Amino acid sequence: MATRLDPAQRREQILAATLRLVARDGFARVTLRDVAAEVGVVHGLIRHYFATREQLVAAAFDAAVLGELRADAEVEEGLEPVAALADWLSTTPRGHYLVWIDAWSEAPRNPELHAALTRHHRDSDRHLAGVIQRVVDAGHATSADPAADARMLTALVDGVAVQHHAIGLIDEAEADRIVFRAAEEHLKMQPGALSRTRPTPTRGLWATPPAAAGAPVAVAEPGD
Amino acid sequence: MATRLDPAQRREQILAATLRLVARDGFARVTLRDVAAEVGVVHGLIRHYFATREQLVAAAFDAAVLGELRADAEVEEGLEPVAALADWLSTTPRGHYLVWIDAWSEAPRNPELHAALTRHHRDSDRHLAGVIQRVVDAGHATSADPAADARMLTALVDGVAVQHHAIGLIDEAEADRIVFRAAEEHLKMQPGALSRTRPTPTRGLWATPPAAAGAPVAVAEPGD
DNA sequence: AGTGGTCTTGTCCGCGCGGCCAACACTGCC
DNA sequence: GGCAGTGTTGGCCGCGCGGACAAGACCACT
C-alpha cells in the first residue's frame, strides 16, 4: 500500500503523525496502530523504526521541542526587541500547546519526557531573558533581573495558555491582553507598547520543517 | 475479603482511591482493576457503584473539586485579608496539583471533566477576586479590577505550579516568592507584605473529609 | 423463620493492545 | 543476473482491559 520511502523521510513522517495524534488523544492513548493508520502503513512498520512505544512518543516529543527551539530562534533574529518580546509572549496560538500540557502531566512518570521538558523550559527561559535584556538595552523597559522576570513571565504565559487552550475560559485576545499588560507593568514599559505591535502571522505547524532532505513532510491540516 | 460497608462510605472510599491513583498514574491509565486493588475489593464491585470507568473518574474529579472549594471556603473565614490572600496564592503544596494538571490535559477530550474544570476555575477566580477586594477594602492594596487581577494571578499560580510540581524546575520557596512578589507589585502592596505572613500549615490531603457519615476515609500516605 | 434487597464475589467474554516474526518486494552492488 | 540488505507486509501471541452476570453473603424487616 505505502510506497517504499527514504528511511529518514519515513521516520519524520511517523514522528509528525505521532505528534498529531498526541495532540488529539494524549500521550497515554496513542497506540502504535493509531500511528500506523495515520501514516497509512501497517503497525509492524512502526516497530521497524522505533523499538518500543515509549521510544516513539519520547522521540516525537523531542522532535517537537527541537522544532519549537528552532522556531524561537527564527523569531529572535529579524525582529525589533519590543516586537520580539510581544511575539514570544503571544506564542500561545497553535494546537501544539495541548502537547505541552499533556507533557506536563506525563513528566512526573516519564523520565525522558521530564528531561526534554526541563531542557526546553530552561532554554525558553534563557531565550526570553535575552529578549528582555535587549528590550532593556534599547531603553524600552527596565529589569533588575531579566532571568527572574523571564521565569515569572514564562509561568504566566503557561498559566494563561491553560485557561485559553485547555479550558477555553478566555479567548486568544484576552490571553494576549493579560500577558501584555502584566509584562508592560512588570518591566515598566510604556502602557500598550506590546499590544500595539502586530503579532507575527503564526507560522505553519510546530516544527517538522523539511529538515535535512528537503522533502515535503506531511503536516497536519486543520481538518485532518 | 472486604467487609460489607455502608454504601456511602464505600463510595467515598472508591472515590478517594481513584483520586490517589489518578494523581499517581493519570486519568488515562487508571483502570477499574487498579482501583479495586487499591480499595481491596474485586473489580466487579467498582462497577456496582459506577456504571462506567468514565463516570468513575469524572465523579472522582468532581469530588476533588468540591473538596477544594470547601477547603478554600474554610480558609476564607477566620483569616485576615492579607493572610488569606497569601494563603490562597500559595495553595501550591500538595500532590493534588498533579490531578489538576492531568485534568487540564484531559479536558479537551472529556466534556464532564471540562465542565468541572470550568466551574472550578470560575469559582476560584470569583473567590480570589473577593479576597483581593477585602485586601483593598482593608487599605492594604489597590485594584481597579479585582476580577481581572484575580484571573491574572490565577494563571500565574497555575503556571508556577507547573514549574514546581510537574517539572521540578523551582522549589516551593521560589514558587511562593515569584507569586508573592508579582502580586505585591501588581496590587501595589507593601513589598514583602505577603511573604511575611506565615503560611498556614497545609491541611491533610485534598478533600475526602468525613463528609456526612463521619467515617474515617482512608487517605493516601506519603509513602503509599 | 422467612423473605426481599443489595453488597460482594468469581468468572466469563470479546476486544485491542504491544510485541514478535516469517515471508515478500524492492533496490543497489558485484 | 544473482545476491544481499532492508523497507514493508500481515498474521500470530499472550495479556489486561471494560463490561456482564449468576451466585453467594449479609442485613433489615416482617
Short mmCIF file of C-alpha atoms (C1' of nucleotides) in Angstrom, two decimals:
data_model
loop_
_atom_site.label_atom_id
_atom_site.label_comp_id
_atom_site.label_asym_id
_atom_site.label_seq_id
_atom_site.Cartn_x
_atom_site.Cartn_y
_atom_site.Cartn_z
CA MET A 1 0.00 0.00 0.00
CA ALA A 2 2.55 2.59 1.11
CA THR A 3 5.33 3.15 -1.37
CA ARG A 4 8.83 2.44 -0.27
CA LEU A 5 10.26 5.58 1.25
CA ASP A 6 13.59 7.04 2.20
CA PRO A 7 14.12 5.91 5.80
CA ALA A 8 14.74 9.45 7.06
CA GLN A 9 11.57 10.69 5.41
CA ARG A 10 9.55 7.80 6.75
CA ARG A 11 10.90 8.49 10.20
CA GLU A 12 9.94 12.15 10.03
CA GLN A 13 6.54 11.14 8.72
CA ILE A 14 5.97 8.80 11.64
CA LEU A 15 7.09 11.40 14.15
CA ALA A 16 4.80 14.04 12.64
CA ALA A 17 1.85 11.64 12.73
CA THR A 18 2.64 10.73 16.32
CA LEU A 19 2.70 14.38 17.34
CA ARG A 20 -0.62 14.99 15.65
CA LEU A 21 -2.19 12.09 17.49
CA VAL A 22 -0.64 13.04 20.82
CA ALA A 23 -2.14 16.50 20.42
CA ARG A 24 -5.51 14.91 19.76
CA ASP A 25 -5.56 11.97 22.15
CA GLY A 26 -2.80 12.49 24.70
CA PHE A 27 0.42 10.56 25.23
CA ALA A 28 -1.19 7.72 27.11
CA ARG A 29 -3.79 6.94 24.48
CA VAL A 30 -1.69 6.97 21.33
CA THR A 31 -1.20 3.41 20.10
CA LEU A 32 1.16 2.01 17.52
CA ARG A 33 -1.84 1.02 15.46
CA ASP A 34 -3.20 4.58 15.55
CA VAL A 35 0.09 5.95 14.33
CA ALA A 36 0.34 3.32 11.62
CA ALA A 37 -3.17 4.11 10.39
CA GLU A 38 -2.40 7.83 10.40
CA VAL A 39 0.69 7.23 8.27
CA GLY A 40 -1.06 4.66 6.12
CA VAL A 41 1.12 1.67 6.91
CA VAL A 42 0.92 -1.48 8.96
CA HIS A 43 1.65 -1.27 12.66
CA GLY A 44 4.58 -3.61 12.33
CA LEU A 45 6.40 -0.99 10.32
CA ILE A 46 6.32 1.49 13.15
CA ARG A 47 8.23 -1.00 15.21
CA HIS A 48 10.77 -1.26 12.43
CA TYR A 49 11.66 2.37 13.14
CA PHE A 50 11.06 2.60 16.87
CA ALA A 51 11.76 -0.31 19.16
CA THR A 52 9.02 0.45 21.66
CA ARG A 53 6.02 2.69 22.03
CA GLU A 54 7.80 4.62 24.74
CA GLN A 55 10.73 5.41 22.49
CA LEU A 56 8.36 6.53 19.78
CA VAL A 57 6.49 9.07 21.87
CA ALA A 58 9.67 10.26 23.52
CA ALA A 59 11.28 10.79 20.11
CA ALA A 60 8.18 12.59 18.88
CA PHE A 61 8.22 14.93 21.84
CA ASP A 62 11.91 15.54 21.46
CA ALA A 63 11.35 16.49 17.83
CA ALA A 64 8.63 18.88 18.94
CA VAL A 65 10.95 20.50 21.46
CA LEU A 66 13.70 20.92 18.90
CA GLY A 67 11.27 22.34 16.39
CA GLU A 68 10.00 24.78 18.97
CA LEU A 69 13.51 25.95 19.80
CA ARG A 70 14.29 26.38 16.12
CA ALA A 71 11.11 28.40 15.63
CA ASP A 72 12.03 30.57 18.61
CA ALA A 73 15.45 31.18 17.14
CA GLU A 74 13.91 32.19 13.82
CA VAL A 75 11.71 34.69 15.59
CA GLU A 76 14.61 36.03 17.57
CA GLU A 77 16.51 37.29 14.55
CA GLY A 78 14.95 39.85 12.31
CA LEU A 79 12.55 41.37 14.79
CA GLU A 80 12.89 44.56 16.78
CA PRO A 81 13.32 43.92 20.50
CA VAL A 82 9.85 45.02 21.54
CA ALA A 83 8.19 43.12 18.71
CA ALA A 84 10.26 40.05 19.53
CA LEU A 85 9.10 40.22 23.14
CA ALA A 86 5.47 40.59 22.10
CA ASP A 87 5.83 37.68 19.71
CA TRP A 88 7.37 35.47 22.32
CA LEU A 89 4.74 36.31 24.93
CA SER A 90 1.94 35.50 22.48
CA THR A 91 3.27 32.18 21.30
CA THR A 92 0.02 30.85 22.63
CA PRO A 93 -1.60 30.04 19.27
CA ARG A 94 -1.43 26.59 17.75
CA GLY A 95 -2.75 23.29 18.95
CA HIS A 96 0.66 22.14 19.94
CA TYR A 97 0.19 23.72 23.34
CA LEU A 98 -2.00 20.77 24.12
CA VAL A 99 1.04 18.58 23.62
CA TRP A 100 2.90 20.69 26.11
CA ILE A 101 0.14 20.49 28.69
CA ASP A 102 -0.03 16.76 28.18
CA ALA A 103 3.72 16.55 28.62
CA TRP A 104 3.43 18.37 31.95
CA SER A 105 1.04 15.74 33.20
CA GLU A 106 3.20 12.87 31.95
CA ALA A 107 6.52 14.29 33.09
CA PRO A 108 6.34 13.07 36.72
CA ARG A 109 6.16 9.48 35.49
CA ASN A 110 8.23 9.59 32.29
CA PRO A 111 11.90 10.45 32.84
CA GLU A 112 12.66 11.03 29.15
CA LEU A 113 9.74 13.39 28.79
CA HIS A 114 10.73 15.08 32.02
CA ALA A 115 14.28 15.62 30.80
CA ALA A 116 13.13 17.04 27.46
CA LEU A 117 10.67 19.30 29.23
CA THR A 118 13.28 20.56 31.66
CA ARG A 119 15.69 21.30 28.85
CA HIS A 120 13.01 23.08 26.90
CA HIS A 121 11.91 25.20 29.83
CA ARG A 122 15.47 26.15 30.67
CA ASP A 123 16.21 27.11 27.08
CA SER A 124 12.99 29.04 26.80
CA ASP A 125 13.68 30.94 29.99
CA ARG A 126 17.17 31.78 28.82
CA HIS A 127 15.87 32.87 25.47
CA LEU A 128 13.19 35.08 26.99
CA ALA A 129 15.72 36.57 29.38
CA GLY A 130 17.83 37.50 26.36
CA VAL A 131 14.88 39.12 24.64
CA ILE A 132 14.09 41.10 27.79
CA GLN A 133 17.69 42.19 28.05
CA ARG A 134 17.61 43.51 24.52
CA VAL A 135 14.40 45.43 25.20
CA VAL A 136 16.07 46.91 28.26
CA ASP A 137 19.20 47.77 26.30
CA ALA A 138 17.05 49.51 23.72
CA GLY A 139 15.69 51.66 26.52
CA HIS A 140 12.12 50.41 26.29
CA ALA A 141 11.99 48.58 29.58
CA THR A 142 13.56 48.16 33.00
CA SER A 143 14.57 44.88 34.53
CA ALA A 144 16.78 44.37 37.55
CA ASP A 145 16.89 40.62 36.97
CA PRO A 146 15.93 39.53 33.46
CA ALA A 147 16.26 35.85 34.37
CA ALA A 148 13.82 36.15 37.26
CA ASP A 149 11.42 38.23 35.19
CA ALA A 150 11.63 35.67 32.40
CA ARG A 151 10.76 32.90 34.81
CA MET A 152 7.75 34.79 36.07
CA LEU A 153 6.52 35.65 32.59
CA THR A 154 7.01 32.10 31.38
CA ALA A 155 4.82 30.88 34.21
CA LEU A 156 2.21 33.49 33.40
CA VAL A 157 2.21 32.57 29.72
CA ASP A 158 1.82 28.91 30.57
CA GLY A 159 -1.00 29.56 33.01
CA VAL A 160 -2.80 31.77 30.54
CA ALA A 161 -2.35 29.11 27.88
CA VAL A 162 -4.08 26.65 30.17
CA GLN A 163 -7.02 28.98 30.64
CA HIS A 164 -7.21 29.58 26.90
CA HIS A 165 -6.30 26.29 25.22
CA ALA A 166 -7.28 23.65 27.76
CA ILE A 167 -10.29 25.20 29.45
CA GLY A 168 -11.42 27.76 26.91
CA LEU A 169 -12.20 30.20 29.69
CA ILE A 170 -10.67 33.12 27.83
CA ASP A 171 -10.15 33.77 24.13
CA GLU A 172 -6.88 34.49 22.41
CA ALA A 173 -7.29 38.26 22.52
CA GLU A 174 -7.82 38.25 26.25
CA ALA A 175 -4.95 35.83 26.75
CA ASP A 176 -2.62 38.22 24.96
CA ARG A 177 -4.07 41.20 26.78
CA ILE A 178 -3.44 39.65 30.20
CA VAL A 179 0.13 38.74 29.42
CA PHE A 180 0.93 42.00 27.65
CA ARG A 181 -0.42 44.20 30.41
CA ALA A 182 1.36 42.23 33.09
CA ALA A 183 4.63 42.37 31.17
CA GLU A 184 4.32 46.07 30.43
CA GLU A 185 3.66 46.81 34.06
CA HIS A 186 6.30 44.49 35.43
CA LEU A 187 9.01 45.67 33.04
CA LYS A 188 7.91 49.29 33.39
CA MET A 189 7.27 49.62 29.71
CA GLN A 190 5.05 52.20 28.12
CA PRO A 191 1.46 51.01 28.54
CA GLY A 192 0.29 49.43 25.30
CA ALA A 193 3.80 49.13 23.91
CA LEU A 194 3.39 45.40 23.46
CA SER A 195 -0.25 45.37 22.43
CA ARG A 196 0.47 47.77 19.60
CA THR A 197 2.98 45.54 17.87
CA ARG A 198 1.36 43.49 15.19
CA PRO A 199 1.58 39.85 16.16
CA THR A 200 3.55 37.98 13.51
CA PRO A 201 1.36 35.65 11.48
CA THR A 202 1.56 32.26 13.06
CA ARG A 203 3.77 30.02 11.02
CA GLY A 204 2.79 26.52 9.96
CA LEU A 205 2.59 23.75 12.46
CA TRP A 206 5.17 23.30 15.11
CA ALA A 207 8.44 22.01 13.78
CA THR A 208 8.58 19.24 11.16
CA PRO A 209 10.29 21.51 8.66
CA PRO A 210 11.93 19.68 5.75
CA ALA A 211 14.96 19.42 7.99
CA ALA A 212 17.74 17.67 6.08
CA ALA A 213 16.44 16.00 2.96
CA GLY A 214 14.23 18.88 1.93
CA ALA A 215 11.34 16.50 1.50
CA PRO A 216 7.84 17.90 1.97
CA VAL A 217 6.88 16.20 5.18
CA ALA A 218 3.19 15.72 5.61
CA VAL A 219 1.82 18.19 8.12
CA ALA A 220 -1.46 18.26 9.94
CA GLU A 221 -4.24 20.16 8.23
CA PRO A 222 -6.80 21.92 10.40
CA GLY A 223 -9.39 19.44 9.23
CA ASP A 224 -7.23 16.37 9.32
CA MET B 1 -12.48 -10.37 51.78
CA ALA B 2 -13.73 -6.82 52.25
CA THR B 3 -16.32 -6.47 54.95
CA ARG B 4 -19.72 -5.23 53.99
CA LEU B 5 -19.73 -1.47 54.18
CA ASP B 6 -22.17 1.37 54.27
CA PRO B 7 -22.76 2.23 50.62
CA ALA B 8 -21.94 5.91 51.11
CA GLN B 9 -18.70 5.05 52.85
CA ARG B 10 -17.76 2.55 50.19
CA ARG B 11 -18.46 5.14 47.54
CA GLU B 12 -16.24 7.69 49.26
CA GLN B 13 -13.58 5.05 49.67
CA ILE B 14 -13.66 4.24 45.97
CA LEU B 15 -13.54 7.91 45.01
CA ALA B 16 -10.59 8.54 47.33
CA ALA B 17 -8.72 5.55 45.92
CA THR B 18 -9.44 6.71 42.39
CA LEU B 19 -8.10 10.17 43.13
CA ARG B 20 -4.95 8.70 44.61
CA LEU B 21 -4.38 6.59 41.53
CA VAL B 22 -5.17 9.42 39.16
CA ALA B 23 -2.58 11.53 40.93
CA ARG B 24 -0.07 8.71 40.52
CA ASP B 25 -0.87 7.38 37.06
CA GLY B 26 -3.01 9.93 35.28
CA PHE B 27 -6.63 9.76 34.21
CA ALA B 28 -5.99 7.71 31.09
CA ARG B 29 -4.10 4.96 32.86
CA VAL B 30 -6.32 4.31 35.87
CA THR B 31 -8.17 1.03 35.39
CA LEU B 32 -11.12 -0.41 37.27
CA ARG B 33 -8.88 -3.24 38.39
CA ASP B 34 -6.32 -0.77 39.78
CA VAL B 35 -8.98 0.99 41.79
CA ALA B 36 -10.44 -2.29 43.02
CA ALA B 37 -7.00 -3.47 44.15
CA GLU B 38 -6.37 -0.15 45.89
CA VAL B 39 -9.63 -0.48 47.79
CA GLY B 40 -9.15 -4.19 48.39
CA VAL B 41 -12.19 -5.49 46.56
CA VAL B 42 -12.97 -7.20 43.29
CA HIS B 43 -13.24 -5.08 40.19
CA GLY B 44 -16.83 -6.07 39.68
CA LEU B 45 -17.75 -4.15 42.80
CA ILE B 46 -16.49 -0.89 41.37
CA ARG B 47 -18.98 -1.32 38.57
CA HIS B 48 -21.68 -1.85 41.16
CA TYR B 49 -21.13 1.76 42.25
CA PHE B 50 -20.14 3.40 38.97
CA ALA B 51 -21.63 2.33 35.67
CA THR B 52 -18.58 3.06 33.57
CA ARG B 53 -14.96 3.95 34.00
CA GLU B 54 -15.62 7.41 32.60
CA GLN B 55 -18.28 8.09 35.22
CA LEU B 56 -15.94 6.92 37.93
CA VAL B 57 -13.09 9.25 37.06
CA ALA B 58 -15.46 12.13 36.41
CA ALA B 59 -17.08 11.60 39.81
CA ALA B 60 -13.68 11.38 41.47
CA PHE B 61 -12.60 14.63 39.91
CA ASP B 62 -15.85 16.29 40.85
CA ALA B 63 -15.33 15.21 44.44
CA ALA B 64 -11.85 16.69 44.32
CA VAL B 65 -13.19 19.98 43.01
CA LEU B 66 -15.86 20.15 45.70
CA GLY B 67 -13.31 19.33 48.37
CA GLU B 68 -11.03 22.03 47.08
CA LEU B 69 -13.81 24.60 47.14
CA ARG B 70 -14.74 23.57 50.66
CA ALA B 71 -11.12 23.89 51.77
CA ASP B 72 -10.93 27.32 50.16
CA ALA B 73 -14.04 28.40 51.99
CA GLU B 74 -12.59 27.19 55.29
CA VAL B 75 -9.50 29.26 54.67
CA GLU B 76 -11.52 32.27 53.69
CA GLU B 77 -13.16 32.65 57.06
CA GLY B 78 -11.00 33.26 60.07
CA LEU B 79 -8.03 34.78 58.32
CA GLU B 80 -7.08 38.41 57.98
CA PRO B 81 -7.39 39.66 54.40
CA VAL B 82 -3.68 39.83 53.68
CA ALA B 83 -3.04 36.42 55.25
CA ALA B 84 -5.97 34.97 53.32
CA LEU B 85 -4.52 36.29 50.09
CA ALA B 86 -1.10 34.87 50.86
CA ASP B 87 -2.64 31.54 51.73
CA TRP B 88 -4.63 31.41 48.55
CA LEU B 89 -1.67 32.34 46.38
CA SER B 90 0.45 29.64 47.95
CA THR B 91 -2.02 26.79 47.63
CA THR B 92 0.66 25.20 45.53
CA PRO B 93 1.61 22.47 48.02
CA ARG B 94 0.08 19.03 47.89
CA GLY B 95 0.27 16.33 45.26
CA HIS B 96 -3.22 17.02 44.15
CA TYR B 97 -1.95 19.67 41.78
CA LEU B 98 -0.86 16.80 39.59
CA VAL B 99 -4.50 15.83 39.32
CA TRP B 100 -5.30 19.34 38.19
CA ILE B 101 -2.57 19.35 35.58
CA ASP B 102 -3.76 16.00 34.35
CA ALA B 103 -7.30 17.32 34.19
CA TRP B 104 -6.12 20.20 32.02
CA SER B 105 -4.71 17.76 29.52
CA GLU B 106 -7.83 15.60 29.55
CA ALA B 107 -10.35 18.41 29.46
CA PRO B 108 -10.30 18.96 25.68
CA ARG B 109 -11.49 15.40 25.17
CA ASN B 110 -13.66 14.79 28.25
CA PRO B 111 -16.74 17.02 28.46
CA GLU B 112 -17.54 16.16 32.07
CA LEU B 113 -14.03 16.91 33.18
CA HIS B 114 -14.08 20.09 31.14
CA ALA B 115 -17.28 21.22 32.78
CA ALA B 116 -16.00 20.51 36.27
CA LEU B 117 -12.77 22.31 35.48
CA THR B 118 -14.57 25.33 34.10
CA ARG B 119 -16.78 25.53 37.16
CA HIS B 120 -13.83 25.22 39.46
CA HIS B 121 -11.81 27.87 37.67
CA ARG B 122 -14.72 30.27 37.65
CA ASP B 123 -15.38 29.72 41.35
CA SER B 124 -11.71 30.07 42.17
CA ASP B 125 -11.45 33.29 40.22
CA ARG B 126 -14.52 34.68 41.93
CA HIS B 127 -13.20 33.63 45.31
CA LEU B 128 -9.80 35.19 44.71
CA ALA B 129 -11.43 38.37 43.45
CA GLY B 130 -13.34 38.54 46.73
CA VAL B 131 -10.17 38.09 48.73
CA ILE B 132 -8.46 40.82 46.73
CA GLN B 133 -11.43 43.11 47.29
CA ARG B 134 -11.18 42.59 51.02
CA VAL B 135 -7.47 43.36 51.00
CA VAL B 136 -8.25 46.52 49.05
CA ASP B 137 -11.03 47.46 51.45
CA ALA B 138 -8.64 46.99 54.34
CA GLY B 139 -6.37 49.53 52.68
CA HIS B 140 -3.50 47.16 52.03
CA ALA B 141 -3.75 47.07 48.24
CA THR B 142 -5.07 48.77 45.16
CA SER B 143 -7.04 47.10 42.41
CA ALA B 144 -9.04 48.78 39.69
CA ASP B 145 -10.50 45.48 38.56
CA PRO B 146 -10.27 42.67 41.13
CA ALA B 147 -11.79 40.15 38.72
CA ALA B 148 -9.15 40.83 36.07
CA ASP B 149 -6.38 40.80 38.64
CA ALA B 150 -7.68 37.53 40.00
CA ARG B 151 -7.65 36.00 36.54
CA MET B 152 -4.07 37.07 36.02
CA LEU B 153 -2.92 35.81 39.39
CA THR B 154 -4.72 32.51 38.94
CA ALA B 155 -2.87 32.00 35.67
CA LEU B 156 0.41 32.88 37.34
CA VAL B 157 -0.22 30.49 40.21
CA ASP B 158 -1.07 27.70 37.79
CA GLY B 159 1.99 28.35 35.66
CA VAL B 160 4.24 28.44 38.70
CA ALA B 161 2.67 25.21 39.91
CA VAL B 162 3.63 23.59 36.63
CA GLN B 163 7.23 24.70 37.01
CA HIS B 164 7.29 23.46 40.58
CA HIS B 165 5.14 20.34 40.69
CA ALA B 166 5.36 18.94 37.18
CA ILE B 167 8.84 19.91 36.08
CA GLY B 168 10.58 20.50 39.39
CA LEU B 169 12.39 23.48 37.93
CA ILE B 170 11.83 25.60 41.02
CA ASP B 171 11.27 24.69 44.65
CA GLU B 172 8.33 25.64 46.80
CA ALA B 173 10.05 28.66 48.33
CA GLU B 174 10.84 30.13 44.96
CA ALA B 175 7.34 29.36 43.69
CA ASP B 176 5.87 31.36 46.57
CA ARG B 177 8.42 34.11 46.11
CA ILE B 178 7.58 34.56 42.43
CA VAL B 179 3.84 34.72 43.04
CA PHE B 180 4.11 36.92 46.12
CA ARG B 181 6.38 39.48 44.50
CA ALA B 182 4.22 39.66 41.41
CA ALA B 183 1.06 40.08 43.48
CA GLU B 184 2.60 42.68 45.75
CA GLU B 185 3.77 44.67 42.78
CA HIS B 186 0.63 44.30 40.74
CA LEU B 187 -1.69 45.15 43.62
CA LYS B 188 0.64 47.91 44.81
CA MET B 189 1.03 46.32 48.21
CA GLN B 190 3.86 46.98 50.57
CA PRO B 191 6.82 44.90 49.37
CA GLY B 192 7.08 41.79 51.49
CA ALA B 193 3.57 42.16 52.88
CA LEU B 194 2.63 38.73 51.58
CA SER B 195 5.93 36.97 52.18
CA ARG B 196 5.88 37.96 55.82
CA THR B 197 2.61 36.22 56.62
CA ARG B 198 3.19 32.76 57.94
CA PRO B 199 1.77 30.25 55.51
CA THR B 200 -0.91 28.20 57.20
CA PRO B 201 0.18 24.61 57.75
CA THR B 202 -1.10 22.61 54.83
CA ARG B 203 -4.07 20.60 55.87
CA GLY B 204 -4.43 16.88 55.20
CA LEU B 205 -4.97 15.66 51.70
CA TRP B 206 -7.32 17.40 49.39
CA ALA B 207 -10.92 16.89 50.30
CA THR B 208 -12.16 13.46 51.43
CA PRO B 209 -13.20 14.81 54.82
CA PRO B 210 -15.57 12.51 56.71
CA ALA B 211 -18.32 14.45 54.98
CA ALA B 212 -21.62 13.10 56.23
CA ALA B 213 -21.18 9.80 58.00
CA GLY B 214 -18.12 10.82 59.94
CA ALA B 215 -16.35 7.68 58.80
CA PRO B 216 -12.57 7.76 58.71
CA VAL B 217 -11.97 7.56 54.98
CA ALA B 218 -8.66 6.05 54.03
CA VAL B 219 -6.31 8.73 52.79
CA ALA B 220 -3.03 8.48 50.91
CA GLU B 221 0.12 8.32 52.98
CA PRO B 222 3.26 9.98 51.64
CA GLY B 223 4.86 6.59 51.23
CA ASP B 224 1.85 4.81 49.86
"C1'" DA C 1 -38.23 -18.22 60.27
"C1'" DG C 2 -38.74 -16.47 56.15
"C1'" DT C 3 -38.13 -13.15 52.60
"C1'" DG C 4 -36.53 -9.43 49.72
"C1'" DG C 5 -32.87 -6.44 48.75
"C1'" DT C 6 -28.28 -5.33 47.89
"C1'" DC C 7 -23.45 -5.57 48.82
"C1'" DT C 8 -19.86 -8.61 47.21
"C1'" DT C 9 -17.63 -12.26 44.75
"C1'" DG C 10 -15.67 -15.03 40.97
"C1'" DT C 11 -15.66 -15.99 36.40
"C1'" DC C 12 -16.51 -15.34 31.67
"C1'" DC C 13 -16.38 -12.71 27.16
"C1'" DG C 14 -14.66 -10.06 23.20
"C1'" DC C 15 -11.51 -6.67 22.10
"C1'" DG C 16 -7.41 -4.03 21.19
"C1'" DC C 17 -3.07 -3.60 22.79
"C1'" DG C 18 2.44 -4.07 22.34
"C1'" DG C 19 5.39 -7.03 20.65
"C1'" DC C 20 7.20 -10.73 17.51
"C1'" DC C 21 8.39 -12.83 13.20
"C1'" DA C 22 8.46 -15.15 8.72
"C1'" DA C 23 7.73 -14.00 4.16
"C1'" DC C 24 7.61 -10.70 0.41
"C1'" DA C 25 9.22 -6.66 -2.58
"C1'" DC C 26 12.17 -3.55 -3.97
"C1'" DT C 27 16.87 -1.62 -4.66
"C1'" DG C 28 21.70 -1.31 -5.31
"C1'" DC C 29 26.01 -3.81 -5.57
"C1'" DC C 30 29.06 -7.23 -7.63
"C1'" DG D 1 21.72 -11.92 -13.31
"C1'" DG D 2 22.22 -13.34 -8.91
"C1'" DC D 3 22.57 -11.74 -4.30
"C1'" DA D 4 22.49 -9.27 -0.08
"C1'" DG D 5 20.15 -5.69 2.54
"C1'" DT D 6 16.27 -3.64 4.14
"C1'" DG D 7 11.67 -1.43 3.80
"C1'" DT D 8 7.15 -3.49 4.21
"C1'" DT D 9 3.52 -6.68 4.97
"C1'" DG D 10 0.17 -9.45 7.52
"C1'" DG D 11 -0.79 -12.56 10.87
"C1'" DC D 12 0.14 -14.52 15.31
"C1'" DC D 13 0.66 -14.45 20.59
"C1'" DG D 14 -0.36 -13.51 25.43
"C1'" DC D 15 -2.09 -10.05 28.24
"C1'" DG D 16 -5.05 -6.82 30.58
"C1'" DC D 17 -8.77 -4.22 29.73
"C1'" DG D 18 -14.08 -2.77 30.39
"C1'" DG D 19 -18.03 -4.89 30.79
"C1'" DA D 20 -21.51 -8.54 32.04
"C1'" DC D 21 -23.68 -11.72 35.03
"C1'" DA D 22 -25.04 -15.56 38.07
"C1'" DA D 23 -24.33 -16.96 42.55
"C1'" DG D 24 -23.25 -16.17 47.41
"C1'" DA D 25 -23.13 -13.41 51.88
"C1'" DC D 26 -25.17 -10.46 54.74
"C1'" DC D 27 -28.76 -7.39 56.65
"C1'" DA D 28 -33.43 -5.40 57.70
"C1'" DC D 29 -37.88 -6.18 58.15
"C1'" DT D 30 -41.95 -8.76 58.97
#
